[in-house]
XYZ file of C-alpha atoms in Angstrom:
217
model
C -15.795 -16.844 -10.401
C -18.803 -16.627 -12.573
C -17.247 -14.826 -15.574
C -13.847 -16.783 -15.055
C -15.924 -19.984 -15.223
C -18.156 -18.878 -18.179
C -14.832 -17.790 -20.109
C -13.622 -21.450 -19.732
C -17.057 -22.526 -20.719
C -17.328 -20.357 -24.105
C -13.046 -20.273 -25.171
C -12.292 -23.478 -23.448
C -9.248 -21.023 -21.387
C -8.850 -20.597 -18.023
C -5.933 -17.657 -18.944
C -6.804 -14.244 -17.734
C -4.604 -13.064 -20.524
C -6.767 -14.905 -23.600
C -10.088 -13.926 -22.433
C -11.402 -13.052 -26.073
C -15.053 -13.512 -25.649
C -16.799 -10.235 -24.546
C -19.583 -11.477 -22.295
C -16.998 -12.884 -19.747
C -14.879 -9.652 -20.190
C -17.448 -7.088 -19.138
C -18.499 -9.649 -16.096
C -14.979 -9.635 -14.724
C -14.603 -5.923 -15.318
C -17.910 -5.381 -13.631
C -16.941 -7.639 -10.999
C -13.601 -6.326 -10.306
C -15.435 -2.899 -9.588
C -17.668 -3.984 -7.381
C -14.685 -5.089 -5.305
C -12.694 -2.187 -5.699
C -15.647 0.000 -5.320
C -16.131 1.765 -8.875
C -19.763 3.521 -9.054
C -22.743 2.230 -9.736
C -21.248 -0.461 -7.377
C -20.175 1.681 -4.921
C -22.899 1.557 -2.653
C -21.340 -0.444 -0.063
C -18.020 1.640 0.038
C -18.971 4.302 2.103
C -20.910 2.537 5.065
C -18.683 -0.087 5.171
C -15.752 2.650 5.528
C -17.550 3.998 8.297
C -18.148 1.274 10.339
C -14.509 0.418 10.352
C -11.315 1.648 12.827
C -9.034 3.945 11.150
C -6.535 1.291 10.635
C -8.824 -0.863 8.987
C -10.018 1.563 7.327
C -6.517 2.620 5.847
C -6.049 -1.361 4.781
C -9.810 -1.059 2.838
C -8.688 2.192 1.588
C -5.110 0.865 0.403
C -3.973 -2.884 0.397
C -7.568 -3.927 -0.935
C -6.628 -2.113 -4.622
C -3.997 -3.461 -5.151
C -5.269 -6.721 -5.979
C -8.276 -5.817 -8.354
C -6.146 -3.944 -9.965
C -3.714 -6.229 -11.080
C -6.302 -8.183 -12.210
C -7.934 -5.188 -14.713
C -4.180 -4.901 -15.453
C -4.292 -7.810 -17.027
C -7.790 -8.397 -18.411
C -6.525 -6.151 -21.643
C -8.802 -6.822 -24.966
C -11.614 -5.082 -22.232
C -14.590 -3.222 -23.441
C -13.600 0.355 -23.637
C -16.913 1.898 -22.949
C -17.366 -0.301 -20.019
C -14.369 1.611 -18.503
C -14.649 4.727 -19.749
C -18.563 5.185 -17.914
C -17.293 3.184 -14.812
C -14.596 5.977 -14.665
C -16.508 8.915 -15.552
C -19.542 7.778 -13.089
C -16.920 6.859 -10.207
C -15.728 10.599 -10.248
C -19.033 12.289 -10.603
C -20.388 10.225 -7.657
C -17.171 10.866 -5.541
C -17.294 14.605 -6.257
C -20.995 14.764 -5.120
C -21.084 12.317 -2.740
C -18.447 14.104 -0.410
C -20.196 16.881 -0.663
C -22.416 17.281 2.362
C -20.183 15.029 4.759
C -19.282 15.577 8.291
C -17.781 12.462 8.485
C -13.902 11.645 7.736
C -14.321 8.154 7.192
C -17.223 8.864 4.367
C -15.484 11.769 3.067
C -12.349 9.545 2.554
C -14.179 6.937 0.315
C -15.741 9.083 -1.747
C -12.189 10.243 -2.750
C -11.304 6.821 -2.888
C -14.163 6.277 -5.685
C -13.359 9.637 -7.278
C -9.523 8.275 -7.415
C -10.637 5.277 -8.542
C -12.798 6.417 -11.328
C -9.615 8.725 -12.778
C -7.623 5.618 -13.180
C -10.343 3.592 -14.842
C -10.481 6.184 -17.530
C -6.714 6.103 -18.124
C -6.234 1.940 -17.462
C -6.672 1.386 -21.489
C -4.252 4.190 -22.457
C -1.597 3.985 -20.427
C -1.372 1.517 -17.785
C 1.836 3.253 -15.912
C 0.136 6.404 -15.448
C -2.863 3.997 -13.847
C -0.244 2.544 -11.665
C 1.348 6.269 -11.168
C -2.013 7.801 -9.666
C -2.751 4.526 -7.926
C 0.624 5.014 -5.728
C 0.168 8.950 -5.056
C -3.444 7.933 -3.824
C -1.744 5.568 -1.330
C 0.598 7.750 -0.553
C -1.974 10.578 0.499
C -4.156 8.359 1.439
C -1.906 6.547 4.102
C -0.508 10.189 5.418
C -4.060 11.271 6.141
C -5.188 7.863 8.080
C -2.416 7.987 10.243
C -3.168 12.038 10.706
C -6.425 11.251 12.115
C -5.461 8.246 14.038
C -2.775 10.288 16.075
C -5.660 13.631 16.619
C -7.835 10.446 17.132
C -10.484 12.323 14.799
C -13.396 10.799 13.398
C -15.540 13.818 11.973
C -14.748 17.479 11.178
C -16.118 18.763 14.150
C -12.793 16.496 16.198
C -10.832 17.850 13.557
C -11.380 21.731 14.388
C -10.425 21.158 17.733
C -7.777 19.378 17.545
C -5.469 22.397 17.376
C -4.592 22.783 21.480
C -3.424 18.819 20.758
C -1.146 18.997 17.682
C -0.619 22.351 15.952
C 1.931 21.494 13.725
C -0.130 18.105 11.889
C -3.225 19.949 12.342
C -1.663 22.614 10.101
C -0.459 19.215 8.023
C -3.784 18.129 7.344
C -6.029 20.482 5.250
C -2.396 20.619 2.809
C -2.849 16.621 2.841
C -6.565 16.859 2.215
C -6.060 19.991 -0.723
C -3.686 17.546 -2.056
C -5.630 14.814 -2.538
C -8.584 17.036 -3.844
C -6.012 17.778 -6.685
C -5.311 21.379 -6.340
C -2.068 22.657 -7.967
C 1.110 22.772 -6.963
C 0.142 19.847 -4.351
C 1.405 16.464 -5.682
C -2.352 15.243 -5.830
C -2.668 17.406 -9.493
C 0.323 15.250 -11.351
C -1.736 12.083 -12.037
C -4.792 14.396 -12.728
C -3.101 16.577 -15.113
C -1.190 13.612 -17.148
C -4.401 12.019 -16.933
C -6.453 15.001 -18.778
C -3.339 14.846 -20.992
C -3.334 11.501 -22.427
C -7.383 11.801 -22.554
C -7.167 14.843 -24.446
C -4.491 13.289 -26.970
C -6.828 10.427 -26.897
C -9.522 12.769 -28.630
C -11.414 12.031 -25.781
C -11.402 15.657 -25.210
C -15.069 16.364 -23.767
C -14.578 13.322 -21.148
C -11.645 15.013 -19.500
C -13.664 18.486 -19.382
C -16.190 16.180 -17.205
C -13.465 14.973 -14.950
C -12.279 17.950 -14.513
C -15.191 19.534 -13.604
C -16.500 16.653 -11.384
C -12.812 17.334 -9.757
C -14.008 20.793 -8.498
C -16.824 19.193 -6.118
């Protein structure tokens, strides 16, 4: 509201598309992070993930992009570091945040910032591969909510033993969860590999070695 307000005040436009003034820019960028839950404004992401249901979870995790997004869709003369250290920062954090976990819910929105934070750094360049990753995220994401919500599992521990229950989506899951980590041939390394691509022919070549690498956590 602020920066959409402020635009008006310094362009005398409401449009989201003629927002030429960069003050109100990087506010609504910034802002639009926070809601999606880019890092440094990803602090409430995790607990809040936590303290949810699995289905509600699933709708934080899913539905709740989809709107933000459109919106940085749209917002296109944007500042281009802005993005680029929103990005890079969301998947450092979500490669070390997950990192010493026991808990599904928190290990899930770390990937979702991680996720998040690969798309930022493509948004500028190529939009459709933004939208590309954006639906294989859903689509991995969903699969692994509604995993846990049939084993009824809420940390790892739940997860081990769920075996005698379900063999055959037990045996499902750590595929789903390789998958989303990005590990070739799973469908979770497409959008990462186009997206090292298109950084790379970018000449943003250093950037993508950082993804990558932040990738491995």
């Amino acid at each position: 509201l602020f920066a959409s307000i402020s635009n008006a005040w310094l362009s005398g436009q409401w449009d989201i598309h003629q927002m030429s003034h960069p003050l109100p820019t990087t506010l609504i960028t910034l802002a639009l992070a926070l809601k999606v839950g880019l890092a440094p404004l990803h602090t409430w992401m995790p607990e809040v993930l936590q303290g949810l249901d699995l289905t509600t979870g699933l709708i934080l995790s899913t539905w709740q992009k989809l709107a933000p997004f459109c919106l940085l869709l749209q917002v296109q003369p944007t500042n281009a570091t802005v993005l680029l250290v929103l990005g890079i920062t969301s998947t450092l954090v979500g490669g070390w945040g997950g990192l010493n976990q026991t808990q599904l819910r928190k290990i899930l929105a770390y990937s979702s910032i991680a996720h998040l934070g690969w798309m930022i750094l493509v948004l500028q360049f190529s939009p459709s591969l933004t939208f590309l990753t954006l639906l294989v995220y859903f689509i991995m994401t969903f699969s692994l909510f509604i995993s846990f919500k049939i084993s009824n599992a809420t940390n790892i521990n739940t997860l081990a033993t769920s075996w005698a229950k379900a063999p055959a989506l037990t045996s499902i899951i750590p595929l789903i969860l390789l998958s989303l980590g990005g590990l070739p041939p799973l469908t979770g390394f497409l959008p990462k590999w186009l997206i090292l691509q298109e950084l790379t022919k970018q000449g943003l070549a250093p950037l993508a070695t950082v993804a990558a690498l932040s990738a491995l956590l």
